[in-house]
Amino acid sequence: TARAGCTAGSSSSTFSCQCIASGAHLVGEKGDSKTLMKNTLAIHRYSFLFFSLIPVFAVWGFWQTYFVGAIRPVTVFDHAHGIAMFGWCFMLIAQSLLIRKGARSTHRAVGRVSYVLVPFIALSTLALANQQLNARGLTPVGLYILMLQITILIQFVIFYSLAIRNRKRVDVHARYMVCTALPMIDPIFARILMFNVLPAEQASLAQYFTFAFTDLIVVALIVWDWRSSRRRDVFLPVLFVLIVLQLPAFLLVDSTAWSAFAEWYIRLPIS
């Protein structure tokens, strides 16, 4: 049997055995269980590299606006949000390492931290958005930044919620957890482009580049998942969510409805 074929001595075989023993619902999905297991292992192997690069680029992207405070004064809300997001980055790195090593019990224990960390991320983001809107006022820039902050937070919450909902389906859970890192691409790389690459008069183009870059990563994942296991149950819906929540930054930010929302939001006593 598959269970009897498991061999000790490597993290990959340990993880594979635990997937089967825990009833991880790998069998019965599109594609055979061996292929699904192989692809899930590949996700954990390469996601570690992806997750590890995020804090490196984050330091570069936020160097002027946060770490040295050269653009504007850094507030307690910046600190809270920074701690929350770097905490998420390091948790993703730790989780991918743990699952590669077959330490599933530790992986689950660390994962429970997310039940506190994710609400902290959401609350710190909302408080920071309120504080920055009060600082900028109901200006075009203020309305635009608020739109990005809210829609990106919604992306993150959706992907995390789907990952937790599917936590017993290892292959689906792993894919959605990778996707929780995608909302971080825009705020990081937009700053890298604006402060290091694009001339000041073309800074607004950064938004197109970061959204396109994020979407292309997901398109590549869709192609890989389809070619390797004929599945499109995760990354294709993720691309849909991304596009739907990216469009308001271009189509709705100047609307009367968004201005009314911002007028209500700026008065909230949360910062």
C-alpha positions as a Python dict, from the first residue, in 0.01 Angstrom:
ca = {
    (1, 'T'): (0, 0, 0),
    (2, 'A'): (97, 366, -20),
    (3, 'R'): (128, 374, 358),
    (4, 'A'): (362, 78, 359),
    (5, 'G'): (570, 235, 85),
    (6, 'C'): (666, 531, 302),
    (7, 'T'): (1028, 534, 402),
    (8, 'A'): (1192, 726, 681),
    (9, 'G'): (1501, 936, 650),
    (10, 'S'): (1397, 1238, 446),
    (11, 'S'): (1170, 1532, 509),
    (12, 'S'): (992, 1470, 177),
    (13, 'S'): (901, 1110, 263),
    (14, 'T'): (801, 1212, 616),
    (15, 'F'): (569, 1480, 481),
    (16, 'S'): (424, 1241, 223),
    (17, 'C'): (351, 975, 486),
    (18, 'Q'): (185, 1228, 712),
    (19, 'C'): (-31, 1355, 429),
    (20, 'I'): (-161, 1002, 373),
    (21, 'A'): (-189, 912, 742),
    (22, 'S'): (-377, 1231, 831),
    (23, 'G'): (-637, 1187, 557),
    (24, 'A'): (-526, 1506, 388),
    (25, 'H'): (-770, 1461, 98),
    (26, 'L'): (-498, 1434, -162),
    (27, 'V'): (-663, 1129, -316),
    (28, 'G'): (-975, 1203, -515),
    (29, 'E'): (-870, 1548, -635),
    (30, 'K'): (-790, 1607, -1000),
    (31, 'G'): (-478, 1414, -1089),
    (32, 'D'): (-341, 1110, -906),
    (33, 'S'): (-234, 1128, -542),
    (34, 'K'): (135, 1079, -623),
    (35, 'T'): (137, 1380, -856),
    (36, 'L'): (-60, 1592, -610),
    (37, 'M'): (183, 1505, -332),
    (38, 'K'): (481, 1584, -551),
    (39, 'N'): (336, 1921, -647),
    (40, 'T'): (249, 2007, -287),
    (41, 'L'): (605, 1924, -181),
    (42, 'A'): (731, 2149, -462),
    (43, 'I'): (515, 2432, -331),
    (44, 'H'): (668, 2401, 16),
    (45, 'R'): (1019, 2375, -127),
    (46, 'Y'): (1001, 2681, -350),
    (47, 'S'): (766, 2889, -137),
    (48, 'F'): (1040, 2900, 128),
    (49, 'L'): (1260, 3087, -119),
    (50, 'F'): (972, 3316, -217),
    (51, 'F'): (883, 3392, 144),
    (52, 'S'): (1247, 3452, 235),
    (53, 'L'): (1285, 3718, -34),
    (54, 'I'): (984, 3920, 80),
    (55, 'P'): (1136, 4072, 399),
    (56, 'V'): (1457, 4149, 207),
    (57, 'F'): (1269, 4345, -57),
    (58, 'A'): (1046, 4496, 215),
    (59, 'V'): (1348, 4650, 387),
    (60, 'W'): (1458, 4796, 54),
    (61, 'G'): (1112, 4921, -35),
    (62, 'F'): (1034, 5076, 304),
    (63, 'W'): (1385, 5204, 373),
    (64, 'Q'): (1303, 5568, 307),
    (65, 'T'): (945, 5572, 434),
    (66, 'Y'): (991, 5364, 748),
    (67, 'F'): (1341, 5258, 846),
    (68, 'V'): (1506, 5600, 814),
    (69, 'G'): (1187, 5807, 807),
    (70, 'A'): (1321, 6033, 535),
    (71, 'I'): (984, 6091, 367),
    (72, 'R'): (756, 6153, 666),
    (73, 'P'): (755, 6106, 1043),
    (74, 'V'): (708, 5746, 1155),
    (75, 'T'): (417, 5691, 1394),
    (76, 'V'): (318, 5420, 1639),
    (77, 'F'): (70, 5300, 1377),
    (78, 'D'): (355, 5246, 1132),
    (79, 'H'): (540, 5045, 1396),
    (80, 'A'): (236, 4830, 1478),
    (81, 'H'): (168, 4759, 1112),
    (82, 'G'): (535, 4690, 1039),
    (83, 'I'): (563, 4446, 1329),
    (84, 'A'): (245, 4269, 1214),
    (85, 'M'): (353, 4231, 853),
    (86, 'F'): (711, 4128, 926),
    (87, 'G'): (566, 3885, 1178),
    (88, 'W'): (356, 3734, 901),
    (89, 'C'): (657, 3709, 670),
    (90, 'F'): (864, 3527, 930),
    (91, 'M'): (574, 3298, 1018),
    (92, 'L'): (538, 3199, 651),
    (93, 'I'): (911, 3125, 636),
    (94, 'A'): (899, 2919, 955),
    (95, 'Q'): (588, 2730, 844),
    (96, 'S'): (732, 2635, 507),
    (97, 'L'): (1051, 2513, 679),
    (98, 'L'): (859, 2311, 936),
    (99, 'I'): (645, 2135, 680),
    (100, 'R'): (952, 2056, 468),
    (101, 'K'): (1109, 1894, 774),
    (102, 'G'): (794, 1695, 842),
    (103, 'A'): (731, 1872, 1175),
    (104, 'R'): (356, 1886, 1126),
    (105, 'S'): (263, 1908, 1495),
    (106, 'T'): (491, 2210, 1539),
    (107, 'H'): (356, 2350, 1212),
    (108, 'R'): (2, 2331, 1347),
    (109, 'A'): (104, 2486, 1678),
    (110, 'V'): (275, 2779, 1506),
    (111, 'G'): (-23, 2811, 1273),
    (112, 'R'): (-249, 2881, 1570),
    (113, 'V'): (-53, 3202, 1624),
    (114, 'S'): (-218, 3329, 1305),
    (115, 'Y'): (-552, 3337, 1489),
    (116, 'V'): (-407, 3630, 1684),
    (117, 'L'): (-166, 3768, 1425),
    (118, 'V'): (-416, 3804, 1141),
    (119, 'P'): (-665, 4013, 1345),
    (120, 'F'): (-367, 4223, 1456),
    (121, 'I'): (-269, 4271, 1091),
    (122, 'A'): (-623, 4374, 1002),
    (123, 'L'): (-664, 4613, 1295),
    (124, 'S'): (-320, 4770, 1252),
    (125, 'T'): (-386, 4820, 880),
    (126, 'L'): (-722, 4983, 943),
    (127, 'A'): (-578, 5209, 1214),
    (128, 'L'): (-284, 5307, 993),
    (129, 'A'): (-518, 5379, 702),
    (130, 'N'): (-727, 5603, 928),
    (131, 'Q'): (-423, 5787, 1061),
    (132, 'Q'): (-278, 5842, 714),
    (133, 'L'): (-611, 5959, 575),
    (134, 'N'): (-634, 6214, 853),
    (135, 'A'): (-279, 6327, 773),
    (136, 'R'): (-340, 6355, 397),
    (137, 'G'): (-699, 6468, 416),
    (138, 'L'): (-968, 6391, 162),
    (139, 'T'): (-732, 6467, -124),
    (140, 'P'): (-695, 6262, -443),
    (141, 'V'): (-380, 6104, -297),
    (142, 'G'): (-550, 6036, 34),
    (143, 'L'): (-849, 5871, -134),
    (144, 'Y'): (-623, 5666, -361),
    (145, 'I'): (-398, 5535, -83),
    (146, 'L'): (-702, 5446, 126),
    (147, 'M'): (-842, 5248, -166),
    (148, 'L'): (-519, 5051, -197),
    (149, 'Q'): (-499, 4984, 177),
    (150, 'I'): (-855, 4856, 202),
    (151, 'T'): (-857, 4644, -114),
    (152, 'I'): (-518, 4487, -41),
    (153, 'L'): (-629, 4402, 312),
    (154, 'I'): (-942, 4237, 170),
    (155, 'Q'): (-724, 4028, -64),
    (156, 'F'): (-514, 3911, 228),
    (157, 'V'): (-813, 3825, 447),
    (158, 'I'): (-982, 3629, 167),
    (159, 'F'): (-673, 3419, 92),
    (160, 'Y'): (-604, 3354, 459),
    (161, 'S'): (-966, 3259, 528),
    (162, 'L'): (-964, 3013, 239),
    (163, 'A'): (-635, 2866, 363),
    (164, 'I'): (-780, 2810, 710),
    (165, 'R'): (-1105, 2674, 573),
    (166, 'N'): (-903, 2416, 379),
    (167, 'R'): (-644, 2346, 649),
    (168, 'K'): (-719, 1972, 641),
    (169, 'R'): (-663, 1957, 266),
    (170, 'V'): (-287, 1999, 256),
    (171, 'D'): (-260, 2062, -117),
    (172, 'V'): (-525, 2338, -116),
    (173, 'H'): (-412, 2489, 214),
    (174, 'A'): (-53, 2520, 93),
    (175, 'R'): (-158, 2700, -223),
    (176, 'Y'): (-374, 2955, -44),
    (177, 'M'): (-102, 3021, 214),
    (178, 'V'): (136, 3105, -70),
    (179, 'C'): (-126, 3348, -195),
    (180, 'T'): (-134, 3536, 137),
    (181, 'A'): (207, 3675, 39),
    (182, 'L'): (79, 3817, -290),
    (183, 'P'): (-88, 4128, -140),
    (184, 'M'): (253, 4236, -7),
    (185, 'I'): (401, 4265, -356),
    (186, 'D'): (233, 4594, -444),
    (187, 'P'): (325, 4803, -136),
    (188, 'I'): (683, 4674, -144),
    (189, 'F'): (763, 4698, -514),
    (190, 'A'): (569, 5018, -572),
    (191, 'R'): (807, 5190, -330),
    (192, 'I'): (1113, 5027, -486),
    (193, 'L'): (1005, 5152, -828),
    (194, 'M'): (903, 5502, -715),
    (195, 'F'): (1212, 5574, -508),
    (196, 'N'): (1478, 5384, -701),
    (197, 'V'): (1373, 5321, -1061),
    (198, 'L'): (1109, 5551, -1205),
    (199, 'P'): (1161, 5927, -1250),
    (200, 'A'): (932, 6140, -1034),
    (201, 'E'): (705, 6236, -1323),
    (202, 'Q'): (641, 5867, -1398),
    (203, 'A'): (595, 5744, -1041),
    (204, 'S'): (225, 5677, -1100),
    (205, 'L'): (321, 5402, -1345),
    (206, 'A'): (443, 5191, -1054),
    (207, 'Q'): (85, 5082, -987),
    (208, 'Y'): (50, 4925, -1329),
    (209, 'F'): (382, 4742, -1292),
    (210, 'T'): (310, 4603, -946),
    (211, 'F'): (-42, 4486, -1028),
    (212, 'A'): (79, 4328, -1353),
    (213, 'F'): (372, 4162, -1174),
    (214, 'T'): (142, 4014, -910),
    (215, 'D'): (-103, 3889, -1170),
    (216, 'L'): (171, 3737, -1386),
    (217, 'I'): (300, 3539, -1088),
    (218, 'V'): (-47, 3392, -1044),
    (219, 'V'): (-80, 3324, -1418),
    (220, 'A'): (249, 3132, -1402),
    (221, 'L'): (114, 2932, -1106),
    (222, 'I'): (-208, 2860, -1296),
    (223, 'V'): (-13, 2728, -1594),
    (224, 'W'): (214, 2518, -1371),
    (225, 'D'): (-77, 2373, -1173),
    (226, 'W'): (-273, 2288, -1487),
    (227, 'R'): (20, 2136, -1675),
    (228, 'S'): (139, 1930, -1378),
    (229, 'S'): (-190, 1810, -1228),
    (230, 'R'): (-476, 1943, -1443),
    (231, 'R'): (-614, 2155, -1161),
    (232, 'R'): (-735, 2512, -1154),
    (233, 'D'): (-927, 2512, -827),
    (234, 'V'): (-705, 2759, -638),
    (235, 'F'): (-490, 2986, -847),
    (236, 'L'): (-755, 3069, -1107),
    (237, 'P'): (-1002, 3197, -843),
    (238, 'V'): (-712, 3382, -680),
    (239, 'L'): (-643, 3564, -1006),
    (240, 'F'): (-1011, 3656, -1028),
    (241, 'V'): (-1008, 3798, -674),
    (242, 'L'): (-692, 3997, -745),
    (243, 'I'): (-827, 4154, -1064),
    (244, 'V'): (-1165, 4237, -910),
    (245, 'L'): (-993, 4410, -617),
    (246, 'Q'): (-734, 4585, -834),
    (247, 'L'): (-985, 4749, -1066),
    (248, 'P'): (-1137, 4985, -804),
    (249, 'A'): (-803, 5168, -781),
    (250, 'F'): (-855, 5272, -1142),
    (251, 'L'): (-1233, 5280, -1177),
    (252, 'L'): (-1390, 5373, -844),
    (253, 'V'): (-1140, 5589, -658),
    (254, 'D'): (-1294, 5908, -799),
    (255, 'S'): (-1652, 5800, -739),
    (256, 'T'): (-1897, 5977, -513),
    (257, 'A'): (-1953, 5655, -320),
    (258, 'W'): (-1582, 5623, -237),
    (259, 'S'): (-1561, 5987, -129),
    (260, 'A'): (-1860, 5931, 99),
    (261, 'F'): (-1697, 5622, 247),
    (262, 'A'): (-1373, 5814, 306),
    (263, 'E'): (-1562, 6098, 476),
    (264, 'W'): (-1714, 5842, 713),
    (265, 'Y'): (-1387, 5655, 764),
    (266, 'I'): (-1180, 5962, 846),
    (267, 'R'): (-1409, 6038, 1139),
    (268, 'L'): (-1368, 5697, 1302),
    (269, 'P'): (-1182, 5726, 1637),
    (270, 'I'): (-933, 5447, 1567),
    (271, 'S'): (-608, 5641, 1538),
}
